[in-house]
Amino acid sequence: MGEGKGARLSDVAKAAGVSQGTVSNVFNRPQLVRAEVREQVRMAAERLGYGGPDPKGRLLRAGKVNAIGVATSEPLGYFFEDPFARTLMQGITEACDANGTGISLVSAISEEALAWNMHNALVDGFILFCLVGADKLIAHSRERKLPFVALAFGETDDSISIIGIDNVAGARLAARHLVDLGHRRFAVLALEFEDGRAGPADLADVEAAIYPAPRERLRGYFEVLANAGVDVATVPIYNTLNEPETVAAGLEHIFSLKEKPTAILAQSDRIALEAMTWLRRRGYAVPRDVSVVGFDGVPEAALSEPPLTTISQPITELGRRAVNAILNPQAKPVQEYLEIELSVRGSTAAPRS
Amino acid sequence: MGEGKGARLSDVAKAAGVSQGTVSNVFNRPQLVRAEVREQVRMAAERLGYGGPDPKGRLLRAGKVNAIGVATSEPLGYFFEDPFARTLMQGITEACDANGTGISLVSAISEEALAWNMHNALVDGFILFCLVGADKLIAHSRERKLPFVALAFGETDDSISIIGIDNVAGARLAARHLVDLGHRRFAVLALEFEDGRAGPADLADVEAAIYPAPRERLRGYFEVLANAGVDVATVPIYNTLNEPETVAAGLEHIFSLKEKPTAILAQSDRIALEAMTWLRRRGYAVPRDVSVVGFDGVPEAALSEPPLTTISQPITELGRRAVNAILNPQAKPVQEYLEIELSVRGSTAAPRS
DNA sequence: AATGGGAATTGAATCGATTCAAAATTGGGC
DNA sequence: GCCCAATTTTGAATCGATTCAATTCCCATT
């Protein structure tokens, strides 16, 4: 038996004594083929150890991959670790399951890796996690000339499709809640302003921030604080990398200052949750000594002790819509901003007088 | 400008007045092309809006997809929700990042969906999550004639590559720990024995279990219990679906029996964690009233209150090895069984006398 | 026996690139 | 100027399927 490597469709055709087209039909639209011939072809396939048409071949001719790429400029592990990313993926996977679409994870440990991965990903479109590194992600997607949609992109830009929330409005809600409770001394634990930079920041840094989500959220906070008569120039801001170590470092920094805050504005639930852990360990009671408000509304936030007050995004809905945007691409880019809301839970209270 | 849909490599070649081969080289091995020509080609590409070779075309000729498929017979969301799956994915993603390989998630909401997805996935090999539905996953992988490796497969089978642990040994460790503490009244919260079935089970069901992991673990438990003089026929077993509702139903069932257990053997950490929540809500103190021991050793198990005593698998290492097995396929299938260990934490103690 | 029409099958073009042996060009040394 | 070797470029084959217009087959009618 001439076993080269694996049998091809054309080998089966030859063996069964029919044309390639017929074999293709046997596997893809069997009802078009007479039962007798069908059986013949099936047996020939069996005999040759042919397991059905190779998707590589089909792809080229038929065009659709039936998979959508989810891209981030973080390492792949991000999708399984970060609570916000995971919740977003829940929405995305739900919609993909419903549409019979697969998911390809595209990520980057380096800049070239990202470029290469995005240029070579076998997908029908991209969903971009734009919290960090949005510009690169968008540039590569453009080059691929595939439909794409930006998630968690902080900026407005009507040349691309965006599905997200109004960061400024969300941040206002958070700050207003604390102001209404009577707080006047604040600290901000922010997301990255630019690639990999952690540490204290000031107002000038905010305006120069490359990543828009942290910048916009800060604007919302400070708008409300300023209106409430707080001197925002004295509010400490610390850039974290959205993980335990830099959050701890930030709190270390903030609580070593003369004026200790009574309320912490955290730019993500992950930061907020981590902050609560740190505070408890240091003997600060939440919310008695310090109030904490998060941002995102991940499921974990409702289960912490105390449960976290936060700005809830309709995270899974964002994911669902992103998938739809890719699967039914519109002629013009679309921007959808979904409703956020303040979820008041146990981590905030009036400051001790 | 003849703008059909998108320019092809051959269009660029024509426009630049060079051969296809040269254009291909410009994009893939630029050092082979004279700088002058390179520039010409680049400009022609620019002019035509050509963003580089389409991976669909490359794929067919070059053969490698540069992505590995991770398959389960659960819905896609499973990868982002289940703590064991997530931890496993951490190991997998780590190894993939290191090798510049992408990940395609392949899943199933129905049996045909799984078949279709696996037959059409554009991947170089499969990593199979075999906790449930292993037979189907393996059958489809065989048909694709791609390298594949079974993870968390409970059985031994030297016709396929397996990376896993010794379930019986792990279960023995768990049971022995409880016996040594003095427990004599047990209950088992088991994983699914077969597709979608939850509810009480008896010894006959165990032997008939389709899914091997729960069966093997039960064997390990009962071997030790029997040796300690426990009448295993009276130990209640309840099949859960590894999620909150069926775990609660199981405990409801178990604690409505005459003889209440002083120790619970949970076949996964997720079950164990959920069980602890239920017990606390019902006023049973862990470990004072009831001891709980899990299985898996997911990171969350170390953070619960109290921290969970469990059988720790080297989960991320399993993932890493699986990736290596796919990327460097051996002629013969390999079986690797990694070391597990008992992690004694706060959820177990001697029973109240 | 001739006819018509629906069902089944064929054959060749096509998808978009890579590859590599062979041909063409370049440049250095004498 | 000429020759040879090294460097560039070309051209055609190839990867493995799908597609669809054209053809053949089959059978029921007249």
PDB file of C-alpha atoms in Angstrom, chain A residues 96-280:
ATOM      1  CA  CYS A  96     -19.227  31.486  20.607  1.00  0.00           C
ATOM      2  CA  ASP A  97     -20.812  28.271  21.815  1.00  0.00           C
ATOM      3  CA  ALA A  98     -24.163  29.553  20.650  1.00  0.00           C
ATOM      4  CA  ASN A  99     -22.761  30.237  17.200  1.00  0.00           C
ATOM      5  CA  GLY A 100     -20.579  27.177  16.887  1.00  0.00           C
ATOM      6  CA  THR A 101     -17.495  29.337  16.652  1.00  0.00           C
ATOM      7  CA  GLY A 102     -14.142  28.451  18.132  1.00  0.00           C
ATOM      8  CA  ILE A 103     -11.744  30.674  19.982  1.00  0.00           C
ATOM      9  CA  SER A 104      -8.089  31.280  19.333  1.00  0.00           C
ATOM     10  CA  LEU A 105      -6.103  32.951  22.021  1.00  0.00           C
ATOM     11  CA  VAL A 106      -3.548  35.397  20.716  1.00  0.00           C
ATOM     12  CA  SER A 107      -1.105  36.986  23.041  1.00  0.00           C
ATOM     13  CA  ALA A 108       2.357  38.321  23.392  1.00  0.00           C
ATOM     14  CA  ILE A 109       5.399  37.933  25.503  1.00  0.00           C
ATOM     15  CA  SER A 110       7.190  40.448  23.331  1.00  0.00           C
ATOM     16  CA  GLU A 111       6.353  43.003  20.737  1.00  0.00           C
ATOM     17  CA  GLU A 112       7.530  40.919  17.798  1.00  0.00           C
ATOM     18  CA  ALA A 113       5.666  37.943  19.166  1.00  0.00           C
ATOM     19  CA  LEU A 114       2.472  39.938  19.180  1.00  0.00           C
ATOM     20  CA  ALA A 115       3.004  41.127  15.626  1.00  0.00           C
ATOM     21  CA  TRP A 116       3.789  37.662  14.413  1.00  0.00           C
ATOM     22  CA  ASN A 117       0.929  36.049  16.258  1.00  0.00           C
ATOM     23  CA  MET A 118      -1.614  38.511  15.017  1.00  0.00           C
ATOM     24  CA  HIS A 119      -0.389  38.355  11.445  1.00  0.00           C
ATOM     25  CA  ASN A 120      -0.500  34.598  11.411  1.00  0.00           C
ATOM     26  CA  ALA A 121      -3.525  33.779  13.504  1.00  0.00           C
ATOM     27  CA  LEU A 122      -6.059  31.708  11.628  1.00  0.00           C
ATOM     28  CA  VAL A 123      -9.196  33.565  12.594  1.00  0.00           C
ATOM     29  CA  ASP A 124     -12.133  35.368  11.042  1.00  0.00           C
ATOM     30  CA  GLY A 125     -11.789  38.435  13.205  1.00  0.00           C
ATOM     31  CA  PHE A 126     -10.313  39.819  16.392  1.00  0.00           C
ATOM     32  CA  ILE A 127     -11.657  40.806  19.749  1.00  0.00           C
ATOM     33  CA  LEU A 128      -9.093  43.107  21.310  1.00  0.00           C
ATOM     34  CA  PHE A 129      -8.541  43.402  25.055  1.00  0.00           C
ATOM     35  CA  CYS A 130      -7.480  46.995  25.052  1.00  0.00           C
ATOM     36  CA  LEU A 131      -6.817  47.721  28.701  1.00  0.00           C
ATOM     37  CA  VAL A 132      -3.145  47.867  27.870  1.00  0.00           C
ATOM     38  CA  GLY A 133      -1.347  48.174  24.568  1.00  0.00           C
ATOM     39  CA  ALA A 134      -4.418  49.125  22.553  1.00  0.00           C
ATOM     40  CA  ASP A 135      -2.505  50.986  19.859  1.00  0.00           C
ATOM     41  CA  LYS A 136      -0.460  47.967  18.813  1.00  0.00           C
ATOM     42  CA  LEU A 137      -3.428  45.660  18.891  1.00  0.00           C
ATOM     43  CA  ILE A 138      -5.414  48.002  16.703  1.00  0.00           C
ATOM     44  CA  ALA A 139      -2.575  48.584  14.274  1.00  0.00           C
ATOM     45  CA  HIS A 140      -2.027  44.863  13.739  1.00  0.00           C
ATOM     46  CA  SER A 141      -5.728  44.219  13.318  1.00  0.00           C
ATOM     47  CA  ARG A 142      -5.920  46.924  10.682  1.00  0.00           C
ATOM     48  CA  GLU A 143      -3.078  45.313   8.777  1.00  0.00           C
ATOM     49  CA  ARG A 144      -4.828  41.985   8.795  1.00  0.00           C
ATOM     50  CA  LYS A 145      -7.879  43.622   7.238  1.00  0.00           C
ATOM     51  CA  LEU A 146     -10.165  41.473   9.310  1.00  0.00           C
ATOM     52  CA  PRO A 147     -13.127  42.703  11.301  1.00  0.00           C
ATOM     53  CA  PHE A 148     -12.155  43.624  14.824  1.00  0.00           C
ATOM     54  CA  VAL A 149     -13.653  45.210  17.865  1.00  0.00           C
ATOM     55  CA  ALA A 150     -11.971  46.908  20.798  1.00  0.00           C
ATOM     56  CA  LEU A 151     -13.084  45.933  24.282  1.00  0.00           C
ATOM     57  CA  ALA A 152     -12.273  47.933  27.372  1.00  0.00           C
ATOM     58  CA  PHE A 153     -10.781  50.638  25.216  1.00  0.00           C
ATOM     59  CA  GLY A 154     -10.823  53.820  27.195  1.00  0.00           C
ATOM     60  CA  GLU A 155     -11.054  56.287  24.407  1.00  0.00           C
ATOM     61  CA  THR A 156     -13.600  57.319  21.829  1.00  0.00           C
ATOM     62  CA  ASP A 157     -12.568  56.839  18.229  1.00  0.00           C
ATOM     63  CA  ASP A 158     -15.194  56.445  15.581  1.00  0.00           C
ATOM     64  CA  SER A 159     -12.846  54.945  13.023  1.00  0.00           C
ATOM     65  CA  ILE A 160     -12.966  51.600  14.837  1.00  0.00           C
ATOM     66  CA  SER A 161     -15.614  49.448  16.447  1.00  0.00           C
ATOM     67  CA  ILE A 162     -15.699  49.795  20.184  1.00  0.00           C
ATOM     68  CA  ILE A 163     -17.762  48.082  22.799  1.00  0.00           C
ATOM     69  CA  GLY A 164     -17.302  49.437  26.259  1.00  0.00           C
ATOM     70  CA  ILE A 165     -18.474  51.681  28.988  1.00  0.00           C
ATOM     71  CA  ASP A 166     -18.148  55.318  29.908  1.00  0.00           C
ATOM     72  CA  ASN A 167     -15.133  55.269  32.182  1.00  0.00           C
ATOM     73  CA  VAL A 168     -15.501  58.866  33.295  1.00  0.00           C
ATOM     74  CA  ALA A 169     -19.115  58.354  34.287  1.00  0.00           C
ATOM     75  CA  GLY A 170     -18.277  55.160  36.162  1.00  0.00           C
ATOM     76  CA  ALA A 171     -15.491  56.859  38.050  1.00  0.00           C
ATOM     77  CA  ARG A 172     -17.772  59.748  38.942  1.00  0.00           C
ATOM     78  CA  LEU A 173     -20.212  57.307  40.471  1.00  0.00           C
ATOM     79  CA  ALA A 174     -17.506  55.794  42.626  1.00  0.00           C
ATOM     80  CA  ALA A 175     -16.175  59.112  43.834  1.00  0.00           C
ATOM     81  CA  ARG A 176     -19.603  60.583  44.443  1.00  0.00           C
ATOM     82  CA  HIS A 177     -20.524  57.621  46.595  1.00  0.00           C
ATOM     83  CA  LEU A 178     -17.523  58.197  48.848  1.00  0.00           C
ATOM     84  CA  VAL A 179     -18.012  61.954  48.964  1.00  0.00           C
ATOM     85  CA  ASP A 180     -21.648  61.472  49.889  1.00  0.00           C
ATOM     86  CA  LEU A 181     -20.577  59.221  52.735  1.00  0.00           C
ATOM     87  CA  GLY A 182     -18.511  62.124  54.044  1.00  0.00           C
ATOM     88  CA  HIS A 183     -15.003  61.155  53.008  1.00  0.00           C
ATOM     89  CA  ARG A 184     -12.500  63.916  52.317  1.00  0.00           C
ATOM     90  CA  ARG A 185      -9.145  62.144  52.372  1.00  0.00           C
ATOM     91  CA  PHE A 186      -8.600  59.868  49.377  1.00  0.00           C
ATOM     92  CA  ALA A 187      -5.975  57.787  47.675  1.00  0.00           C
ATOM     93  CA  VAL A 188      -6.080  56.260  44.218  1.00  0.00           C
ATOM     94  CA  LEU A 189      -4.691  52.859  43.265  1.00  0.00           C
ATOM     95  CA  ALA A 190      -4.514  53.149  39.504  1.00  0.00           C
ATOM     96  CA  LEU A 191      -3.971  50.780  36.626  1.00  0.00           C
ATOM     97  CA  GLU A 192      -0.856  51.074  34.467  1.00  0.00           C
ATOM     98  CA  PHE A 193      -0.500  54.401  32.691  1.00  0.00           C
ATOM     99  CA  GLU A 194       2.009  52.996  30.298  1.00  0.00           C
ATOM    100  CA  ASP A 195       3.759  49.771  29.642  1.00  0.00           C
ATOM    101  CA  GLY A 196       5.087  48.152  32.788  1.00  0.00           C
ATOM    102  CA  ARG A 197       5.475  51.308  34.841  1.00  0.00           C
ATOM    103  CA  ALA A 198       4.519  51.094  38.490  1.00  0.00           C
ATOM    104  CA  GLY A 199       4.998  53.682  41.216  1.00  0.00           C
ATOM    105  CA  PRO A 200       3.666  57.017  42.474  1.00  0.00           C
ATOM    106  CA  ALA A 201       2.221  59.398  39.910  1.00  0.00           C
ATOM    107  CA  ASP A 202       1.051  62.976  39.834  1.00  0.00           C
ATOM    108  CA  LEU A 203      -1.445  64.989  37.862  1.00  0.00           C
ATOM    109  CA  ALA A 204       0.962  65.626  35.013  1.00  0.00           C
ATOM    110  CA  ASP A 205       1.531  61.894  34.619  1.00  0.00           C
ATOM    111  CA  VAL A 206      -2.185  61.388  34.420  1.00  0.00           C
ATOM    112  CA  GLU A 207      -2.569  63.694  31.461  1.00  0.00           C
ATOM    113  CA  ALA A 208       0.398  62.050  29.780  1.00  0.00           C
ATOM    114  CA  ALA A 209      -0.929  58.541  30.397  1.00  0.00           C
ATOM    115  CA  ILE A 210      -0.711  56.389  27.318  1.00  0.00           C
ATOM    116  CA  TYR A 211      -3.380  53.925  28.346  1.00  0.00           C
ATOM    117  CA  PRO A 212      -6.703  55.639  28.296  1.00  0.00           C
ATOM    118  CA  ALA A 213      -8.800  53.662  30.782  1.00  0.00           C
ATOM    119  CA  PRO A 214      -6.797  54.683  33.853  1.00  0.00           C
ATOM    120  CA  ARG A 215      -6.660  58.256  32.648  1.00  0.00           C
ATOM    121  CA  GLU A 216     -10.369  58.569  32.041  1.00  0.00           C
ATOM    122  CA  ARG A 217     -11.251  56.967  35.341  1.00  0.00           C
ATOM    123  CA  LEU A 218      -8.944  59.324  37.156  1.00  0.00           C
ATOM    124  CA  ARG A 219     -10.632  62.245  35.445  1.00  0.00           C
ATOM    125  CA  GLY A 220     -13.981  61.084  36.669  1.00  0.00           C
ATOM    126  CA  TYR A 221     -12.731  60.691  40.228  1.00  0.00           C
ATOM    127  CA  PHE A 222     -11.051  64.060  40.344  1.00  0.00           C
ATOM    128  CA  GLU A 223     -13.894  65.934  38.754  1.00  0.00           C
ATOM    129  CA  VAL A 224     -16.150  64.895  41.590  1.00  0.00           C
ATOM    130  CA  LEU A 225     -13.533  65.334  44.291  1.00  0.00           C
ATOM    131  CA  ALA A 226     -12.669  68.821  43.085  1.00  0.00           C
ATOM    132  CA  ASN A 227     -16.320  69.776  43.079  1.00  0.00           C
ATOM    133  CA  ALA A 228     -16.532  68.581  46.645  1.00  0.00           C
ATOM    134  CA  GLY A 229     -13.761  70.950  47.599  1.00  0.00           C
ATOM    135  CA  VAL A 230     -10.952  68.415  47.837  1.00  0.00           C
ATOM    136  CA  ASP A 231      -7.548  69.640  46.698  1.00  0.00           C
ATOM    137  CA  VAL A 232      -6.850  66.957  44.148  1.00  0.00           C
ATOM    138  CA  ALA A 233      -3.207  67.893  43.838  1.00  0.00           C
ATOM    139  CA  THR A 234      -2.689  66.377  47.299  1.00  0.00           C
ATOM    140  CA  VAL A 235      -4.450  63.101  46.570  1.00  0.00           C
ATOM    141  CA  PRO A 236      -1.816  60.390  46.236  1.00  0.00           C
ATOM    142  CA  ILE A 237      -1.980  58.319  43.050  1.00  0.00           C
ATOM    143  CA  TYR A 238      -0.084  55.082  42.687  1.00  0.00           C
ATOM    144  CA  ASN A 239       0.280  53.087  39.470  1.00  0.00           C
ATOM    145  CA  THR A 240      -0.069  49.396  40.077  1.00  0.00           C
ATOM    146  CA  LEU A 241       0.341  46.584  37.606  1.00  0.00           C
ATOM    147  CA  ASN A 242      -2.972  45.113  38.683  1.00  0.00           C
ATOM    148  CA  GLU A 243      -1.351  42.389  40.727  1.00  0.00           C
ATOM    149  CA  PRO A 244      -0.565  41.789  44.404  1.00  0.00           C
ATOM    150  CA  GLU A 245       2.980  43.068  44.626  1.00  0.00           C
ATOM    151  CA  THR A 246       2.550  46.517  43.186  1.00  0.00           C
ATOM    152  CA  VAL A 247      -0.738  46.955  45.032  1.00  0.00           C
ATOM    153  CA  ALA A 248       1.048  46.197  48.278  1.00  0.00           C
ATOM    154  CA  ALA A 249       3.832  48.576  47.348  1.00  0.00           C
ATOM    155  CA  GLY A 250       1.284  51.251  46.592  1.00  0.00           C
ATOM    156  CA  LEU A 251      -0.443  50.882  49.918  1.00  0.00           C
ATOM    157  CA  GLU A 252       2.885  50.818  51.666  1.00  0.00           C
ATOM    158  CA  HIS A 253       3.642  54.134  50.024  1.00  0.00           C
ATOM    159  CA  ILE A 254       0.228  55.653  50.662  1.00  0.00           C
ATOM    160  CA  PHE A 255       0.040  54.679  54.305  1.00  0.00           C
ATOM    161  CA  SER A 256       3.497  55.994  55.017  1.00  0.00           C
ATOM    162  CA  LEU A 257       2.379  59.520  54.147  1.00  0.00           C
ATOM    163  CA  LYS A 258       1.519  62.009  56.854  1.00  0.00           C
ATOM    164  CA  GLU A 259      -2.131  62.243  55.955  1.00  0.00           C
ATOM    165  CA  LYS A 260      -3.645  58.787  55.789  1.00  0.00           C
ATOM    166  CA  PRO A 261      -6.657  58.359  53.535  1.00  0.00           C
ATOM    167  CA  THR A 262     -10.045  57.245  54.798  1.00  0.00           C
ATOM    168  CA  ALA A 263     -11.095  56.025  51.381  1.00  0.00           C
ATOM    169  CA  ILE A 264      -9.382  54.241  48.526  1.00  0.00           C
ATOM    170  CA  LEU A 265     -10.440  54.473  44.918  1.00  0.00           C
ATOM    171  CA  ALA A 266      -9.222  51.331  43.199  1.00  0.00           C
ATOM    172  CA  GLN A 267      -9.323  51.248  39.422  1.00  0.00           C
ATOM    173  CA  SER A 268     -10.120  47.565  39.248  1.00  0.00           C
ATOM    174  CA  ASP A 269     -11.765  45.017  41.489  1.00  0.00           C
ATOM    175  CA  ARG A 270      -8.624  42.995  41.487  1.00  0.00           C
ATOM    176  CA  ILE A 271      -6.706  45.906  42.924  1.00  0.00           C
ATOM    177  CA  ALA A 272      -9.485  46.570  45.419  1.00  0.00           C
ATOM    178  CA  LEU A 273      -9.651  42.974  46.573  1.00  0.00           C
ATOM    179  CA  GLU A 274      -5.926  42.825  46.972  1.00  0.00           C
ATOM    180  CA  ALA A 275      -6.003  46.112  48.850  1.00  0.00           C
ATOM    181  CA  MET A 276      -8.561  44.782  51.299  1.00  0.00           C
ATOM    182  CA  THR A 277      -6.353  41.812  52.012  1.00  0.00           C
ATOM    183  CA  TRP A 278      -3.404  44.097  52.671  1.00  0.00           C
ATOM    184  CA  LEU A 279      -5.435  46.388  54.903  1.00  0.00           C
ATOM    185  CA  ARG A 280      -6.742  43.532  56.990  1.00  0.00           C
TER     186      ARG A 280
END
